[in-house]
Short mmCIF file of C-alpha atoms and ligand atoms in Angstrom, two decimals:
data_model
loop_
_atom_site.label_atom_id
_atom_site.label_comp_id
_atom_site.label_asym_id
_atom_site.label_seq_id
_atom_site.Cartn_x
_atom_site.Cartn_y
_atom_site.Cartn_z
CA MET A 105 23.10 8.43 -11.51
CA HIS A 106 24.67 6.77 -14.76
CA ASN A 107 24.03 8.27 -17.94
CA SER A 108 22.39 4.60 -19.18
CA GLN A 109 19.45 5.70 -16.92
CA ASN A 110 18.44 7.85 -19.68
CA ARG A 111 17.58 4.82 -21.47
CA THR A 112 13.68 3.02 -21.98
CA PRO A 113 15.02 0.06 -23.52
CA TYR A 114 11.34 -1.49 -23.68
CA LEU A 115 9.48 1.52 -24.40
CA ASP A 116 11.86 2.06 -27.17
CA GLU A 117 11.32 -1.48 -28.19
CA LEU A 118 7.27 -0.79 -27.67
CA ILE A 119 7.50 3.06 -30.12
CA SER A 120 9.63 0.80 -33.10
CA TYR A 121 6.92 -2.36 -32.96
CA VAL A 122 3.70 -0.12 -33.18
CA LYS A 123 5.50 2.27 -35.68
CA ASN A 124 6.08 -0.41 -37.74
CA LYS A 125 2.78 -1.25 -38.24
CA THR A 126 3.30 -5.43 -38.48
CA LEU A 127 0.59 -6.82 -39.49
CA ALA A 128 -0.62 -8.91 -36.18
CA PHE A 129 -2.08 -12.22 -35.53
CA HIS A 130 -1.81 -12.12 -31.71
CA THR A 131 -2.73 -11.86 -28.62
CA PRO A 132 -4.37 -9.40 -27.40
CA GLY A 133 -7.70 -9.60 -29.50
CA HIS A 134 -8.64 -6.26 -30.18
CA GLN A 135 -5.96 -6.51 -32.35
CA GLN A 136 -3.99 -3.04 -31.05
CA GLY A 137 -7.74 -1.32 -31.12
CA LYS A 138 -9.32 -2.28 -34.84
CA GLY A 139 -11.61 -4.63 -33.04
CA ALA A 140 -12.34 -2.53 -30.19
CA PRO A 141 -15.22 -1.30 -29.51
CA LYS A 142 -15.49 2.35 -30.66
CA LYS A 143 -16.75 3.65 -27.69
CA PHE A 144 -13.98 2.74 -25.75
CA ALA A 145 -11.70 3.25 -28.46
CA ASP A 146 -12.48 6.99 -28.77
CA PHE A 147 -12.48 7.44 -25.02
CA ILE A 148 -8.84 6.22 -24.54
CA GLY A 149 -7.45 6.88 -27.89
CA MET A 150 -6.31 4.49 -30.62
CA LYS A 151 -2.51 5.10 -29.63
CA ALA A 152 -3.29 3.43 -26.35
CA LEU A 153 -4.54 0.39 -27.80
CA GLU A 154 -2.65 -0.07 -30.54
CA ALA A 155 0.34 -0.07 -27.69
CA ASP A 156 -1.19 -2.75 -25.94
CA ILE A 157 0.59 -5.96 -26.92
CA THR A 158 2.37 -8.66 -24.47
CA GLN A 159 5.05 -10.99 -25.15
CA ILE A 160 5.98 -11.27 -28.88
CA LEU A 161 9.35 -11.86 -30.52
CA GLY A 162 11.78 -9.00 -29.87
CA MET A 163 9.47 -7.68 -26.43
CA ASP A 164 10.94 -10.26 -23.98
CA ASP A 165 9.82 -12.79 -21.79
CA ILE A 166 8.91 -10.98 -17.73
CA HIS A 167 9.25 -15.04 -16.91
CA GLN A 168 12.50 -15.46 -18.15
CA PRO A 169 14.36 -11.70 -19.56
CA ARG A 170 16.67 -12.04 -21.86
CA GLY A 171 16.25 -8.92 -23.59
CA ILE A 172 14.66 -5.42 -23.39
CA ILE A 173 13.13 -6.37 -20.18
CA LYS A 174 16.20 -7.86 -18.32
CA GLU A 175 18.00 -4.63 -19.60
CA ALA A 176 15.01 -2.20 -18.10
CA GLN A 177 15.44 -4.21 -14.40
CA GLU A 178 18.93 -4.15 -14.32
CA LEU A 179 18.47 -0.26 -14.82
CA ALA A 180 15.91 -0.32 -12.32
CA ALA A 181 18.44 -2.19 -9.88
CA GLU A 182 20.90 0.31 -10.81
CA ALA A 183 18.71 3.20 -10.07
CA TYR A 184 17.00 1.90 -6.77
CA GLY A 185 20.62 0.61 -5.39
CA ALA A 186 19.49 -3.28 -5.40
CA ASP A 187 21.45 -6.17 -6.85
CA TYR A 188 18.54 -7.51 -8.88
CA SER A 189 15.21 -5.83 -8.99
CA TYR A 190 11.76 -7.53 -10.55
CA PHE A 191 8.84 -5.73 -12.31
CA LEU A 192 5.35 -6.90 -11.05
CA ILE A 193 2.40 -6.53 -12.88
CA ASN A 194 0.21 -7.24 -10.36
CA GLY A 195 0.71 -4.45 -7.87
CA SER A 196 2.87 -4.56 -4.44
CA SER A 197 0.24 -7.37 -3.48
CA SER A 198 1.99 -9.92 -5.32
CA GLY A 199 5.18 -8.67 -4.76
CA ASN A 200 4.32 -9.49 -0.80
CA GLN A 201 3.48 -12.89 -1.39
CA ALA A 202 6.14 -13.67 -3.71
CA MET A 203 8.68 -11.91 -0.65
CA ILE A 204 7.16 -14.27 2.23
CA LEU A 205 6.49 -17.60 -0.31
CA SER A 206 10.84 -17.34 -1.34
CA VAL A 207 11.59 -16.83 2.03
CA CYS A 208 9.21 -19.71 4.01
CA ASN A 209 7.97 -22.97 3.96
CA PRO A 210 4.92 -24.07 5.34
CA GLY A 211 5.05 -24.46 9.01
CA ASP A 212 8.14 -21.50 9.01
CA GLU A 213 7.76 -18.47 11.41
CA ILE A 214 7.79 -15.37 10.39
CA ILE A 215 7.48 -11.95 12.32
CA MET A 216 5.40 -9.27 11.47
CA PRO A 217 3.62 -6.01 12.55
CA ARG A 218 -0.15 -7.12 12.71
CA ASN A 219 -1.01 -4.24 10.90
CA ALA A 220 -0.01 -5.72 7.48
CA HIS A 221 -1.57 -5.11 4.50
CA LYS A 222 -3.98 -8.31 3.71
CA SER A 223 -2.04 -9.02 0.78
CA ALA A 224 0.52 -10.24 3.56
CA THR A 225 -2.32 -12.09 5.16
CA GLY A 226 -3.13 -13.72 1.51
CA ALA A 227 0.76 -15.05 2.05
CA LEU A 228 0.08 -16.72 5.28
CA ILE A 229 -2.85 -18.35 3.63
CA LEU A 230 -1.36 -19.60 0.25
CA SER A 231 1.80 -20.63 1.86
CA GLY A 232 0.83 -22.22 5.72
CA VAL A 233 3.37 -19.81 7.01
CA ARG A 234 2.61 -18.84 11.15
CA PRO A 235 2.67 -15.47 11.73
CA VAL A 236 4.45 -13.96 14.95
CA TYR A 237 2.43 -11.04 15.11
CA ILE A 238 4.16 -7.52 16.77
CA GLN A 239 1.72 -5.42 17.62
CA PRO A 240 2.28 -2.19 16.08
CA GLU A 241 2.47 1.18 17.92
CA PHE A 242 -0.70 2.58 18.60
CA ASP A 243 -1.61 6.68 18.19
CA PRO A 244 -4.17 8.00 19.91
CA GLU A 245 -3.68 11.66 19.13
CA MET A 246 -4.29 10.25 14.98
CA HIS A 247 -5.99 7.26 16.05
CA VAL A 248 -3.82 4.84 14.02
CA ASP A 249 -0.83 2.26 14.25
CA HIS A 250 2.51 3.27 13.22
CA THR A 251 5.19 0.68 12.65
CA ILE A 252 6.93 -1.58 15.08
CA SER A 253 9.51 -0.67 18.01
CA THR A 254 12.53 -2.34 17.69
CA GLU A 255 12.58 -3.14 21.53
CA LYS A 256 9.16 -5.41 20.97
CA LEU A 257 11.34 -6.73 17.60
CA GLU A 258 14.27 -7.49 19.83
CA LYS A 259 12.17 -9.63 22.43
CA THR A 260 10.46 -11.30 19.63
CA LEU A 261 13.65 -12.30 17.87
CA LYS A 262 14.36 -14.06 21.26
CA LYS A 263 11.22 -15.82 21.87
CA HIS A 264 11.32 -16.82 18.32
CA PRO A 265 14.71 -18.07 17.18
CA ASN A 266 13.55 -20.08 14.59
CA ALA A 267 11.77 -17.54 12.81
CA LYS A 268 13.02 -17.31 9.13
CA ALA A 269 12.72 -13.65 8.39
CA VAL A 270 11.02 -10.40 10.01
CA PHE A 271 8.47 -8.45 7.76
CA VAL A 272 7.99 -4.93 8.08
CA VAL A 273 5.57 -2.07 6.85
CA SER A 274 7.15 1.15 5.98
CA PRO A 275 5.94 3.69 4.96
CA THR A 276 2.55 3.50 6.92
CA TYR A 277 -0.42 4.65 4.47
CA TYR A 278 -0.08 7.83 7.09
CA GLY A 279 3.19 8.55 6.38
CA ALA A 280 5.31 7.02 9.20
CA THR A 281 8.69 4.88 8.20
CA ALA A 282 10.15 2.44 10.53
CA ASP A 283 13.92 2.43 12.07
CA LEU A 284 14.99 0.37 9.10
CA ARG A 285 18.36 0.73 9.64
CA THR A 286 17.94 -0.72 13.29
CA ILE A 287 15.99 -3.06 12.26
CA ALA A 288 18.09 -4.59 9.19
CA LYS A 289 20.80 -5.21 11.90
CA LEU A 290 18.81 -6.79 13.97
CA SER A 291 17.37 -9.05 11.52
CA HIS A 292 20.66 -9.84 10.54
CA LYS A 293 22.00 -10.17 14.17
CA TYR A 294 19.86 -13.16 14.50
CA GLY A 295 20.05 -14.22 10.95
CA LYS A 296 17.08 -13.64 9.59
CA ALA A 297 16.20 -12.31 5.55
CA PHE A 298 14.61 -8.68 6.19
CA LEU A 299 11.54 -7.81 3.68
CA VAL A 300 10.17 -4.81 3.78
CA ASP A 301 6.28 -3.64 2.23
CA GLU A 302 7.65 -0.49 0.98
CA ALA A 303 4.45 -0.03 -1.24
CA TRP A 304 4.45 3.70 -0.06
CA GLY A 305 7.67 4.32 -1.00
CA PRO A 306 9.14 3.87 -4.47
CA HIS A 307 10.41 7.62 -4.31
CA LEU A 308 12.12 7.22 -0.95
CA HIS A 309 15.36 6.67 -2.74
CA PHE A 310 15.69 9.41 -4.76
CA HIS A 311 15.59 12.51 -2.23
CA PRO A 312 17.93 12.58 0.69
CA ASP A 313 15.02 15.02 2.17
CA LEU A 314 13.12 11.71 2.33
CA PRO A 315 13.05 8.88 4.92
CA VAL A 316 16.01 6.14 4.48
CA SER A 317 14.59 3.89 1.59
CA ALA A 318 14.39 -0.01 2.55
CA MET A 319 17.25 -0.93 -0.08
CA ASP A 320 19.64 1.41 1.44
CA ALA A 321 18.73 1.00 4.89
CA GLY A 322 20.03 -2.86 4.61
CA ALA A 323 16.99 -4.96 3.96
CA ASN A 324 17.11 -7.71 1.93
CA LEU A 325 13.56 -7.70 0.02
CA SER A 326 11.58 -5.12 -0.72
CA VAL A 327 8.35 -3.88 -2.75
CA ASN A 328 7.45 -0.66 -3.94
CA SER A 329 4.08 0.62 -5.55
CA THR A 330 5.75 2.29 -8.44
CA HIS A 331 2.28 3.12 -9.44
CA LYS A 332 0.97 4.64 -5.89
CA LEU A 333 3.61 7.81 -5.91
CA ILE A 334 5.22 7.99 -9.41
CA SER A 335 4.81 7.30 -13.06
CA GLY A 336 4.18 3.50 -13.02
CA PHE A 337 0.70 2.61 -14.15
CA SER A 338 -1.99 0.95 -11.62
CA GLN A 339 -0.85 -2.68 -10.81
CA SER A 340 2.44 -2.07 -11.81
CA SER A 341 5.34 -2.24 -8.84
CA MET A 342 8.80 -3.13 -8.39
CA LEU A 343 10.55 -6.07 -6.03
CA HIS A 344 14.00 -5.31 -5.33
CA LEU A 345 16.69 -7.67 -3.56
CA LYS A 346 19.93 -7.54 -2.18
CA GLY A 347 22.48 -9.69 -0.46
CA LYS A 348 22.74 -13.07 -0.21
CA ARG A 349 19.98 -13.99 2.56
CA VAL A 350 17.24 -14.80 0.15
CA ASP A 351 17.85 -17.62 -2.99
CA ARG A 352 17.75 -15.82 -6.34
CA GLY A 353 16.43 -19.13 -7.41
CA ARG A 354 13.84 -19.70 -5.22
CA LEU A 355 12.43 -16.05 -5.66
CA GLU A 356 12.56 -16.09 -9.35
CA GLY A 357 10.37 -19.36 -9.25
CA VAL A 358 7.93 -17.73 -7.16
CA LEU A 359 7.74 -14.66 -9.14
CA LYS A 360 7.08 -17.14 -11.66
CA ILE A 361 3.75 -18.33 -10.33
CA PHE A 362 2.52 -14.82 -9.35
CA LEU A 363 3.48 -12.94 -12.42
CA SER A 364 0.54 -13.46 -15.83
CA THR A 365 2.25 -15.02 -18.94
CA SER A 366 0.42 -11.79 -20.82
CA PRO A 367 2.02 -8.90 -18.88
CA CYS A 368 0.12 -5.66 -20.32
CA SER A 369 2.98 -3.62 -22.56
CA LEU A 370 1.47 -0.26 -21.19
CA LEU A 371 2.36 -1.34 -17.53
CA VAL A 372 5.65 -2.80 -18.19
CA ALA A 373 7.05 0.29 -20.35
CA SER A 374 5.06 2.35 -17.22
CA LEU A 375 7.64 0.97 -14.82
CA ASP A 376 10.88 1.09 -17.30
CA VAL A 377 9.92 4.85 -17.39
CA ALA A 378 8.90 5.69 -14.32
CA ARG A 379 13.22 4.53 -13.22
CA MET A 380 14.31 6.34 -15.93
CA GLN A 381 12.25 9.80 -14.72
CA MET A 382 13.18 9.13 -11.03
CA ALA A 383 17.12 7.88 -12.19
CA THR A 384 17.54 11.31 -14.12
CA HIS A 385 15.04 13.76 -12.44
CA GLY A 386 14.03 12.41 -9.20
CA ARG A 387 15.48 14.82 -7.34
CA GLU A 388 14.59 17.67 -8.90
CA LEU A 389 10.73 16.64 -9.61
CA LEU A 390 10.51 15.53 -5.66
CA THR A 391 12.08 19.02 -4.08
CA LYS A 392 8.97 20.75 -5.56
CA THR A 393 6.57 18.19 -4.69
CA ILE A 394 7.72 18.43 -1.09
CA ALA A 395 7.55 21.92 -1.26
CA LEU A 396 4.11 21.80 -2.44
CA ALA A 397 3.10 19.59 0.45
CA ASN A 398 4.66 21.64 3.48
CA HIS A 399 3.16 24.51 1.94
CA ALA A 400 -0.21 23.05 2.02
CA ARG A 401 0.51 21.70 5.17
CA GLU A 402 1.49 24.79 6.78
CA GLU A 403 -1.69 26.40 5.23
CA ILE A 404 -4.50 23.87 5.94
CA ASN A 405 -2.96 24.00 9.58
CA LYS A 406 -3.68 27.71 9.84
CA ILE A 407 -7.49 26.69 9.49
CA PRO A 408 -9.37 26.79 12.67
CA GLY A 409 -10.29 23.62 13.17
CA LEU A 410 -8.24 21.52 10.97
CA LYS A 411 -5.28 19.82 11.71
CA VAL A 412 -2.34 18.31 9.13
CA PHE A 413 0.31 16.05 10.87
CA GLY A 414 3.81 16.16 9.22
CA LYS A 415 7.21 16.15 10.97
CA GLU A 416 6.29 16.85 14.49
CA ILE A 417 5.49 13.38 14.92
CA ILE A 418 8.59 11.94 14.64
CA GLY A 419 9.94 10.51 17.55
CA LYS A 420 6.41 9.25 19.04
CA PRO A 421 6.21 5.33 19.26
CA GLY A 422 6.78 3.79 15.94
CA VAL A 423 7.31 6.66 14.08
CA HIS A 424 11.09 6.90 13.25
CA ASP A 425 10.87 9.49 10.26
CA PHE A 426 7.96 11.07 8.25
CA ASP A 427 7.49 11.43 4.50
CA SER A 428 6.48 14.71 4.26
CA THR A 429 4.71 14.32 0.86
CA ARG A 430 1.68 12.77 2.79
CA LEU A 431 -1.02 14.37 4.49
CA PRO A 432 -3.08 13.21 6.90
CA ILE A 433 -6.03 15.63 7.70
CA THR A 434 -8.16 15.40 10.76
CA ALA A 435 -11.38 17.70 10.72
CA LYS A 436 -13.05 15.98 14.27
CA GLU A 437 -12.76 19.25 15.99
CA LEU A 438 -15.48 20.43 13.71
CA GLY A 439 -17.30 17.27 14.38
CA TYR A 440 -16.38 15.70 10.96
CA THR A 441 -15.43 11.86 10.59
CA GLY A 442 -13.04 11.21 7.75
CA TYR A 443 -15.59 9.39 6.05
CA GLU A 444 -18.16 12.54 5.89
CA VAL A 445 -14.62 14.79 5.19
CA GLU A 446 -14.14 12.16 1.87
CA LYS A 447 -17.65 12.53 0.51
CA ILE A 448 -18.07 16.52 1.14
CA LEU A 449 -14.80 17.09 -0.98
CA ARG A 450 -15.73 15.00 -3.81
CA ARG A 451 -19.84 15.92 -3.75
CA HIS A 452 -19.04 19.55 -3.11
CA TYR A 453 -15.74 20.49 -4.67
CA ASN A 454 -15.42 18.08 -7.06
CA ILE A 455 -11.58 16.69 -5.22
CA GLN A 456 -11.16 13.05 -4.61
CA ILE A 457 -8.72 12.61 -1.50
CA GLU A 458 -6.84 9.04 -1.60
CA MET A 459 -8.50 7.57 1.82
CA SER A 460 -10.38 8.17 4.99
CA ASP A 461 -10.77 6.62 8.27
CA LEU A 462 -12.97 7.25 11.19
CA PHE A 463 -11.07 10.81 12.26
CA ASN A 464 -8.81 11.04 9.12
CA VAL A 465 -8.48 12.06 5.39
CA VAL A 466 -5.18 11.03 3.37
CA ALA A 467 -4.37 13.40 0.42
CA LEU A 468 -1.18 12.23 -1.56
CA ILE A 469 0.90 14.77 -2.78
CA THR A 470 3.32 13.75 -5.95
CA ILE A 471 5.09 14.79 -8.53
CA GLY A 472 1.69 15.25 -10.80
CA HIS A 473 0.90 18.26 -8.86
CA SER A 474 0.92 21.72 -9.56
CA GLU A 475 1.01 25.00 -7.51
CA LYS A 476 -2.70 25.66 -8.95
CA GLU A 477 -4.23 22.41 -7.71
CA ILE A 478 -2.24 23.20 -4.33
CA LYS A 479 -3.98 26.68 -3.82
CA LYS A 480 -7.23 24.94 -4.78
CA LEU A 481 -6.89 22.18 -2.21
CA ILE A 482 -6.00 24.51 0.47
CA ASP A 483 -8.89 27.09 -0.77
CA VAL A 484 -11.28 24.38 -1.08
CA PHE A 485 -10.29 23.24 3.05
CA LYS A 486 -10.63 27.22 3.74
CA LYS A 487 -14.37 26.59 2.44
CA PHE A 488 -14.94 23.37 3.89
CA ALA A 489 -13.75 24.26 7.29
CA SER A 490 -16.70 27.67 7.26
CA SER A 491 -19.67 25.59 5.83
CA LYS A 492 -22.17 24.05 7.46
CA PHE A 493 -23.09 21.24 5.46
CA LYS A 494 -26.62 19.82 6.07
CA ASN A 495 -26.81 16.80 4.85
CA GLY A 496 -24.90 13.62 5.79
CA SER A 497 -22.45 16.43 7.68
CA GLU A 498 -25.27 17.10 10.58
CA LYS A 499 -25.39 13.25 11.30
CA SER A 500 -20.80 13.14 11.50
CA HIS A 501 -21.69 16.06 13.78
CA LEU A 502 -23.66 13.67 16.03
CA PHE A 503 -22.04 10.66 15.66
CA LEU A 504 -18.47 11.97 16.71
CA LYS A 505 -20.60 13.74 19.72
CA ARG A 506 -22.02 10.44 20.71
CA LEU A 507 -18.46 8.87 20.65
CA LYS A 508 -17.39 11.73 23.78
CA LYS A 509 -15.06 9.05 24.73
CA ALA A 510 -11.52 8.76 23.42
CA VAL A 511 -12.15 5.91 21.10
CA GLU A 512 -8.97 3.00 21.25
CA LEU A 513 -8.57 0.79 18.37
CA PRO A 514 -9.84 -2.42 19.96
CA PRO A 515 -6.98 -4.78 21.24
CA HIS A 516 -5.68 -7.33 18.31
CA PRO A 517 -7.72 -10.48 19.10
CA PRO A 518 -6.01 -13.69 20.29
CA GLN A 519 -4.18 -15.83 17.45
CA ARG A 520 -5.95 -19.46 17.92
CA MET A 521 -5.35 -21.30 14.45
CA THR A 522 -2.56 -20.62 11.52
CA PRO A 523 -4.33 -18.10 8.78
CA ARG A 524 -4.29 -21.10 6.08
CA GLU A 525 -5.98 -23.65 9.26
CA ALA A 526 -8.62 -21.69 9.57
CA PHE A 527 -9.49 -20.55 6.01
CA VAL A 528 -9.76 -24.11 4.61
CA ALA A 529 -11.66 -25.52 8.08
CA GLU A 530 -15.15 -26.10 7.72
CA PHE A 531 -17.33 -23.00 8.64
CA LYS A 532 -20.61 -21.78 10.15
CA THR A 533 -22.02 -19.24 9.53
CA LEU A 534 -23.33 -16.74 12.72
CA ASN A 535 -24.95 -13.49 13.01
CA PHE A 536 -21.79 -11.89 13.77
CA LYS A 537 -22.84 -9.71 17.08
CA ASP A 538 -23.07 -13.69 18.06
CA SER A 539 -19.72 -14.45 17.28
CA ALA A 540 -17.66 -13.53 20.10
CA GLY A 541 -15.41 -16.47 21.18
CA ARG A 542 -15.12 -18.16 17.41
CA ILE A 543 -12.30 -18.47 15.42
CA CYS A 544 -12.88 -15.81 12.51
CA SER A 545 -12.22 -18.47 8.70
CA GLU A 546 -12.64 -14.98 6.65
CA ILE A 547 -10.13 -12.23 6.04
CA VAL A 548 -12.40 -8.90 7.65
CA THR A 549 -10.63 -5.58 6.09
CA PRO A 550 -11.76 -2.12 5.92
CA TYR A 551 -10.69 -0.57 2.99
CA PRO A 552 -8.56 1.51 2.89
CA PRO A 553 -6.18 1.17 4.26
CA GLY A 554 -6.48 -2.64 3.81
CA ILE A 555 -5.44 -3.88 6.93
CA PRO A 556 -7.58 -6.64 8.40
CA ILE A 557 -9.44 -6.22 11.48
CA LEU A 558 -9.78 -9.90 11.63
CA CYS A 559 -7.38 -12.48 9.98
CA PRO A 560 -8.64 -16.26 9.58
CA GLY A 561 -7.54 -17.83 12.85
CA GLU A 562 -7.90 -15.39 15.35
CA GLU A 563 -10.81 -15.13 17.79
CA ILE A 564 -13.70 -13.20 17.37
CA THR A 565 -13.97 -10.57 20.92
CA ARG A 566 -16.56 -8.59 22.23
CA GLU A 567 -14.59 -5.23 21.62
CA ILE A 568 -14.02 -6.18 17.91
CA ILE A 569 -17.68 -7.22 17.16
CA ASP A 570 -18.42 -3.63 19.20
CA TYR A 571 -15.65 -1.68 17.35
CA LEU A 572 -16.98 -2.34 14.25
CA LYS A 573 -20.82 -1.94 14.49
CA MET A 574 -19.58 1.57 15.86
CA GLU A 575 -17.43 1.69 12.55
CA LEU A 576 -19.95 0.29 10.31
CA GLU A 577 -22.16 3.19 11.71
CA ALA A 578 -20.02 5.74 10.85
CA GLY A 579 -19.59 4.64 7.42
CA ILE A 580 -16.63 2.13 7.28
CA LYS A 581 -16.04 -0.30 3.76
CA ILE A 582 -15.68 -4.14 4.65
CA GLN A 583 -14.12 -6.26 1.97
CA GLY A 584 -13.38 -9.43 2.04
CA PRO A 585 -15.74 -11.81 3.85
CA VAL A 586 -18.62 -13.31 1.97
CA ASP A 587 -21.10 -10.47 3.75
CA PRO A 588 -19.47 -7.25 3.80
CA SER A 589 -22.16 -5.88 5.80
CA MET A 590 -20.85 -8.27 8.57
CA LYS A 591 -24.21 -8.62 9.74
CA THR A 592 -23.07 -12.40 9.52
CA ILE A 593 -19.56 -14.22 9.23
CA ARG A 594 -17.94 -17.68 9.05
CA VAL A 595 -16.34 -19.03 11.37
CA VAL A 596 -14.61 -22.50 12.23
CA ARG A 597 -17.01 -25.08 12.21
C1 PLP B 638 1.01 -1.23 2.86
C2 PLP B 638 0.50 -1.52 1.59
N1 PLP B 638 1.20 -2.80 1.12
C3 PLP B 638 0.52 -3.40 -0.27
C4 PLP B 638 -0.22 -2.71 -0.97
C5 PLP B 638 -0.96 -3.30 -1.99
O1 PLP B 638 -0.12 -2.39 -3.44
P1 PLP B 638 -0.57 -2.47 -4.66
O2 PLP B 638 -1.99 -1.77 -4.93
O3 PLP B 638 0.21 -2.18 -5.47
O4 PLP B 638 -0.97 -4.22 -4.67
C6 PLP B 638 -1.04 -1.82 -0.03
C7 PLP B 638 -2.26 -1.19 -1.00
O5 PLP B 638 -2.48 -0.41 -0.71
C8 PLP B 638 -0.80 -1.39 1.02
O6 PLP B 638 -1.22 -0.02 1.37
#
């Protein structure tokens, strides 16, 4: 990578502004910490507060970058192999919305997997775009959906010649990646823009042993949550553009709608340094990370009753490659739900993993971990597997025993209206258990992973009602509906 990648133009200007002790009469109102409550200032430190500024003279304008943000974004584009990169300060959620709105108009079709993140559903509501869903490939062993198959995609492309774009999620929360190169070729063969929600892949481009990144595979737009796996502060993401299929002017116009006019300088600086760190030291940092993750996987796999998934899942339907820094772990043979494992690890061992579902937990191993911490993780799993947890786990044991038969995800429900039509339609509140056959007008999302089980416009099926009842009993958390306990639901009147 070019020497210029050592530069951090945005951070340097921020440091210089703070050092100059310029007398400030600008936002934010805490005036670089002087007006902040002492409790907060003592906790986060004055330095962080002094550095919390926004778009003043010299700090550039994220809506029309001409100076240090422009320079920092150009460095990011060079580092990621994009033509243009854009800093996002409202996460990949805003990136997904910007991607979809920049290539589709109201009424247009977009081909996308049904297990896309809820921010993509949000984009459909905002835009009035019609989703043509492809069912992702279900893995009965892990009990999760992976990515879409290229065969299903080609069939869909033939059936929907007017669709404007192909949108794909890769990697998934569980680390599976799609066959991006083939999908890029297919999308382009049929004249479509290719968009990738690569929220879980800000590191992929920087190591040859990781799956190919969307930009390298031929995507036209991709979004990375820089905060998820590398050094960005929470909410800081990037959107990359390559090629001529997407109109850059339209994309930049859409971004101006989604971006705050007061970007937090800490977020922007963290994007500047995360890029610098990956471009200059990414390979060595990730070599260590991959080795730590593989070591943890090997050791935890030796513990009876536990299973950590890894590269052996490559080749299953919907798994073209696998990000080995991810540790999807199941303790179902010991009788624990993933929700239980998460709680036990936190309450008894002070370890917090990234997420849990009915059968799995997912631990992220990143550039921030050391050998000592990985050893602790392995030791804790050994203790966990040989302990009997009386509170809660008994319930879980019974719960999984009660399930007995293999649990399948319910079939994705039929789509009766577009997400926007159903979201803005007049609604009626019904008891959820009595709502079969009605059209849902809310987004119903287990969080994490943030994949809606019901999108507005879909028919509520008996299978979904029964499945959600079982998941709620197991401990799933629902986000989105007015009544997250799911006793009631809003349906189209
Ligand atoms: C696949 C996927 N896309 C997008 C997002 C949204 O990312 P962010 O939290 O950066 O807004 C998430 C968040 O978990 C995600 O899992």
